[in-house]
PDB file of C-alpha atoms in Angstrom:
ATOM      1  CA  UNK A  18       6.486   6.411 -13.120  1.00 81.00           C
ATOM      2  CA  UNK A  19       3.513   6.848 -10.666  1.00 90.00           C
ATOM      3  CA  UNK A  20       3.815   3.607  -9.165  1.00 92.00           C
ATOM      4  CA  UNK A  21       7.281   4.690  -7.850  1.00 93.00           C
ATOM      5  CA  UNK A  22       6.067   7.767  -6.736  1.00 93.00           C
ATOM      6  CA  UNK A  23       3.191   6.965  -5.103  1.00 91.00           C
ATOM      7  CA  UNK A  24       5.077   4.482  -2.999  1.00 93.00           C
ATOM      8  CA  UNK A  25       7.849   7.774  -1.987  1.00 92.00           C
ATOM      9  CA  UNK A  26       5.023   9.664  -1.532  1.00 89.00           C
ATOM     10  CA  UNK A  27       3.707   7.281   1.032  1.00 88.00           C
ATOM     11  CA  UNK A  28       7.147   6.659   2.349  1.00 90.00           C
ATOM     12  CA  UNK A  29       7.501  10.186   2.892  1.00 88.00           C
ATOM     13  CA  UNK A  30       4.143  10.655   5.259  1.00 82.00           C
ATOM     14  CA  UNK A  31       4.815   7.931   7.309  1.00 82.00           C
ATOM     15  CA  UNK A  32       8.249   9.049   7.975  1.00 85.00           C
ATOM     16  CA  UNK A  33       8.397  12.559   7.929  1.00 82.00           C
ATOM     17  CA  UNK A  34       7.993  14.599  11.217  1.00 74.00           C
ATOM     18  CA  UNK A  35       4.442  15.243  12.368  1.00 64.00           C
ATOM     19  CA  UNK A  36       5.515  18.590  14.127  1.00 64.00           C
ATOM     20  CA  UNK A  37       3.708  21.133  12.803  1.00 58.00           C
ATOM     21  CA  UNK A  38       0.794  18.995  11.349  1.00 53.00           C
ATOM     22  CA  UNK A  39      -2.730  19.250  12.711  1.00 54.00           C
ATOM     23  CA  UNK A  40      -3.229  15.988  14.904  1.00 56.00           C
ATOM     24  CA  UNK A  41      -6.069  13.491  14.081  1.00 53.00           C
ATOM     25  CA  UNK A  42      -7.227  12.871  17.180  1.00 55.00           C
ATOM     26  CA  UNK A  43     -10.244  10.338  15.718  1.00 52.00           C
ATOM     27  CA  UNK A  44      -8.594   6.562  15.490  1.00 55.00           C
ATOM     28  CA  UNK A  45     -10.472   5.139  12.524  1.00 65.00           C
ATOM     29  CA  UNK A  46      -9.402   8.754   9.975  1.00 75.00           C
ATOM     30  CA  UNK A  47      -5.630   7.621  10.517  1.00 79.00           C
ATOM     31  CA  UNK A  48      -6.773   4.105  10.019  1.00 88.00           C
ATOM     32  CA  UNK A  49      -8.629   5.245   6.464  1.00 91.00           C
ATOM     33  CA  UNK A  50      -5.016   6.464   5.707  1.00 88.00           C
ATOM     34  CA  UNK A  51      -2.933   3.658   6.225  1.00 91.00           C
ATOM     35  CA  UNK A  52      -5.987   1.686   4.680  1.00 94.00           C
ATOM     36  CA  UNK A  53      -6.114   4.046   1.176  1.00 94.00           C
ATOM     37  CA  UNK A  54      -2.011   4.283   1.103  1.00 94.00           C
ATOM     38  CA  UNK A  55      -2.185   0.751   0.742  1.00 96.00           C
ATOM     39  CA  UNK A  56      -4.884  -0.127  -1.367  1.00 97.00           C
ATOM     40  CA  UNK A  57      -3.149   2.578  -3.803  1.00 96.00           C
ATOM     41  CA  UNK A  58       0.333   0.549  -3.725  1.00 97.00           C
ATOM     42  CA  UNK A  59      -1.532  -2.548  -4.519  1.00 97.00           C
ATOM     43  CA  UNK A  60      -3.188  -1.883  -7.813  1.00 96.00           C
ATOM     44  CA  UNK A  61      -0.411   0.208  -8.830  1.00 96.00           C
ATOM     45  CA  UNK A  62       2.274  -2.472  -8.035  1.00 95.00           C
ATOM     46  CA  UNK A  63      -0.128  -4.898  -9.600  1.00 94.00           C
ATOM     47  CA  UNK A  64      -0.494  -2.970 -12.945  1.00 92.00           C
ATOM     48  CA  UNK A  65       3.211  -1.891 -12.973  1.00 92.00           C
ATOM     49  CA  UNK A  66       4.285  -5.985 -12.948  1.00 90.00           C
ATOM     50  CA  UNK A  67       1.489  -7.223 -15.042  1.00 89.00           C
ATOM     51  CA  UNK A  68       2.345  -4.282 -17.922  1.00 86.00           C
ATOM     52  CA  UNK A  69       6.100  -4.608 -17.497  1.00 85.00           C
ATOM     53  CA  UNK A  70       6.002  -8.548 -18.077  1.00 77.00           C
ATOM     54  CA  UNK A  71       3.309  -8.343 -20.655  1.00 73.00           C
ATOM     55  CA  UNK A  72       0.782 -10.527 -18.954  1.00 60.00           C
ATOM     56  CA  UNK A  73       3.764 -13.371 -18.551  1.00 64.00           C
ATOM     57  CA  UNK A  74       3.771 -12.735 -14.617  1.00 66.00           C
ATOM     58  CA  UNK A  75       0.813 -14.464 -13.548  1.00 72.00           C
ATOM     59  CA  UNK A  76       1.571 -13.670  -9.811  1.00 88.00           C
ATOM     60  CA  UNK A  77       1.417  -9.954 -10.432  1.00 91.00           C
ATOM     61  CA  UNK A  78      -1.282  -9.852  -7.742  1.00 92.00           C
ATOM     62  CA  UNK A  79       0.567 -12.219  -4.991  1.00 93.00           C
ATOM     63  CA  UNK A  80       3.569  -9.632  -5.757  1.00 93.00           C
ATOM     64  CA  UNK A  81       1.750  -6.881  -5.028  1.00 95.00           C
ATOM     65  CA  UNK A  82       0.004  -7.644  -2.145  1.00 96.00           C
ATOM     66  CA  UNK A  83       3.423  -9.285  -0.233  1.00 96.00           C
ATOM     67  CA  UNK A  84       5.430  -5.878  -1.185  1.00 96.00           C
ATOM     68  CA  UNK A  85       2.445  -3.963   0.161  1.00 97.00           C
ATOM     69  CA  UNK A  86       2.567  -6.258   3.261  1.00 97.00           C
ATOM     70  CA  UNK A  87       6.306  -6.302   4.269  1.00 97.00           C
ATOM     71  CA  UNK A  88       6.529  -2.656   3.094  1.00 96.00           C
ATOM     72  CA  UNK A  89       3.707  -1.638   5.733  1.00 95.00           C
ATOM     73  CA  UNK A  90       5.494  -3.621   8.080  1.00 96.00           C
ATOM     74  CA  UNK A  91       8.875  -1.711   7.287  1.00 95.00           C
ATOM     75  CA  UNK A  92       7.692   1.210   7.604  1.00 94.00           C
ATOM     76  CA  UNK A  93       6.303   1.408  11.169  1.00 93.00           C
ATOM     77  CA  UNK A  94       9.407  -0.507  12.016  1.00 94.00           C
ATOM     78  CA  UNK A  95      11.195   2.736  10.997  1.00 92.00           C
ATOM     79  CA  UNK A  96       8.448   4.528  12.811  1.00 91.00           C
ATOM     80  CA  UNK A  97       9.635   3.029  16.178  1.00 89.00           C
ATOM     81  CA  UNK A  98      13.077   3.001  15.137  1.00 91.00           C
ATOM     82  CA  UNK A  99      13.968   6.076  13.354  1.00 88.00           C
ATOM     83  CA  UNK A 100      11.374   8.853  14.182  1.00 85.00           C
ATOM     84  CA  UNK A 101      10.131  10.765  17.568  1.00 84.00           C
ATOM     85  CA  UNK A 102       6.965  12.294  16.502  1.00 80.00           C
ATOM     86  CA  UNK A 103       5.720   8.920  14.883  1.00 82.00           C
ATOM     87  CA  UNK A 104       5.207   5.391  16.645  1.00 84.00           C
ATOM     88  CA  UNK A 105       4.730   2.046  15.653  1.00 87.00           C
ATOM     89  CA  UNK A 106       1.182   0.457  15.838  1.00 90.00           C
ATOM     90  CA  UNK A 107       0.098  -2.924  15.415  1.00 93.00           C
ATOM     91  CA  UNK A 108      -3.102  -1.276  14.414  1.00 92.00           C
ATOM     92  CA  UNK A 109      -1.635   0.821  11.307  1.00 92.00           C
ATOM     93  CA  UNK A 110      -0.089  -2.792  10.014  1.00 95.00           C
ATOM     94  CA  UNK A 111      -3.543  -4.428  10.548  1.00 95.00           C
ATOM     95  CA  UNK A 112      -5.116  -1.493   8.318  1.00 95.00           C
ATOM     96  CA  UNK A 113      -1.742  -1.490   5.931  1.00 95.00           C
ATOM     97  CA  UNK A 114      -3.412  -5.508   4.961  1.00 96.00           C
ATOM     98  CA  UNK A 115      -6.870  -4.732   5.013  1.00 97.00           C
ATOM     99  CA  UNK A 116      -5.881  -1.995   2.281  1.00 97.00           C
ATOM    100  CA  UNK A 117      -4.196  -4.043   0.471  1.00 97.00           C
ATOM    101  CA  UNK A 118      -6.554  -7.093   1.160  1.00 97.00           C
ATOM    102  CA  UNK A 119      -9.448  -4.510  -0.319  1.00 98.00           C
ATOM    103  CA  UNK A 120      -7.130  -3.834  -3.522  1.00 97.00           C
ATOM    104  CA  UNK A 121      -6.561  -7.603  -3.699  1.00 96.00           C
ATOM    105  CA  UNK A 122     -10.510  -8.374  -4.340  1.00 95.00           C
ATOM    106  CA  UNK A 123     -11.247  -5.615  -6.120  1.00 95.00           C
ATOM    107  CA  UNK A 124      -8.728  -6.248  -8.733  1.00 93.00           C
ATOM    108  CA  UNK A 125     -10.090  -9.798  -9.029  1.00 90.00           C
ATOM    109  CA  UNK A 126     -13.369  -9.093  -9.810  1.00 90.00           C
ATOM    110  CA  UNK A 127     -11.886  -6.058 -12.441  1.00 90.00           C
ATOM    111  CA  UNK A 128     -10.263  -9.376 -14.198  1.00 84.00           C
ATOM    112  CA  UNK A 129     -12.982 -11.019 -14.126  1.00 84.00           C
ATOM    113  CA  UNK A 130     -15.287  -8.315 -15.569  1.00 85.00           C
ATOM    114  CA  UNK A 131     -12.504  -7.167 -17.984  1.00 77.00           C
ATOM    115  CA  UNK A 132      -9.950  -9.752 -18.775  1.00 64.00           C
ATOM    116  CA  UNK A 133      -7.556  -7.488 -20.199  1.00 63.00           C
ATOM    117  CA  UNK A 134      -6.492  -5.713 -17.066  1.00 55.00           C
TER     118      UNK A 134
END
């Protein structure tokens, strides 16, 4: 399921050591990250509910914007908790919900265009 393993996949680069890794020293590229990881959890969260409950779930969307939420928010608690080469930032949360904000209205206006997604 790619859904699942997007989300590890994310998981995995926000928690996984940064030793080694070339640093990215320019604020808004790590921002782009956190904003693309997130917009990518939202429409795949979204289409994972609304296939799995055959269009019965109409809060598919709502769903998958609140897991992308609290799961940002998770993860750079973990960041400050569980890691030294990674920190929490207000920052990466604010552009964890503008991804997911972005996924949120561009899913809308794909229903709108095409009703069957």
């Amino acid at each position: 399921m790619l859904t699942v393993f997007w989300t590890g996949l994310v998981t995995y680069l926000c928690l996984a050591s940064s030793k080694g890794l070339p640093s990215v020293s320019i604020f808004k590229y790590d921002k782009i990250g956190h904003l693309t990881f997130h917009f990518g959890i939202t429409v795949m969260w979204f289409l994972f509910w609304k296939s799995t409950f055959k269009n019965e779930n109409k809060n598919a969307l709502l769903k998958a914007f609140l897991f992308s939420f609290f799961f940002g928010i998770t993860i750079e608690i973990c960041q400050g908790l569980f890691t030294e080469t990674r920190a929490a930032e207000v920052a990466d949360v604010i552009a964890n919900c503008c991804g997911a904000l972005i996924a949120v209205v561009f899913i809308y206006f794909c229903t709108k265009i095409t009703p069957r997604i």
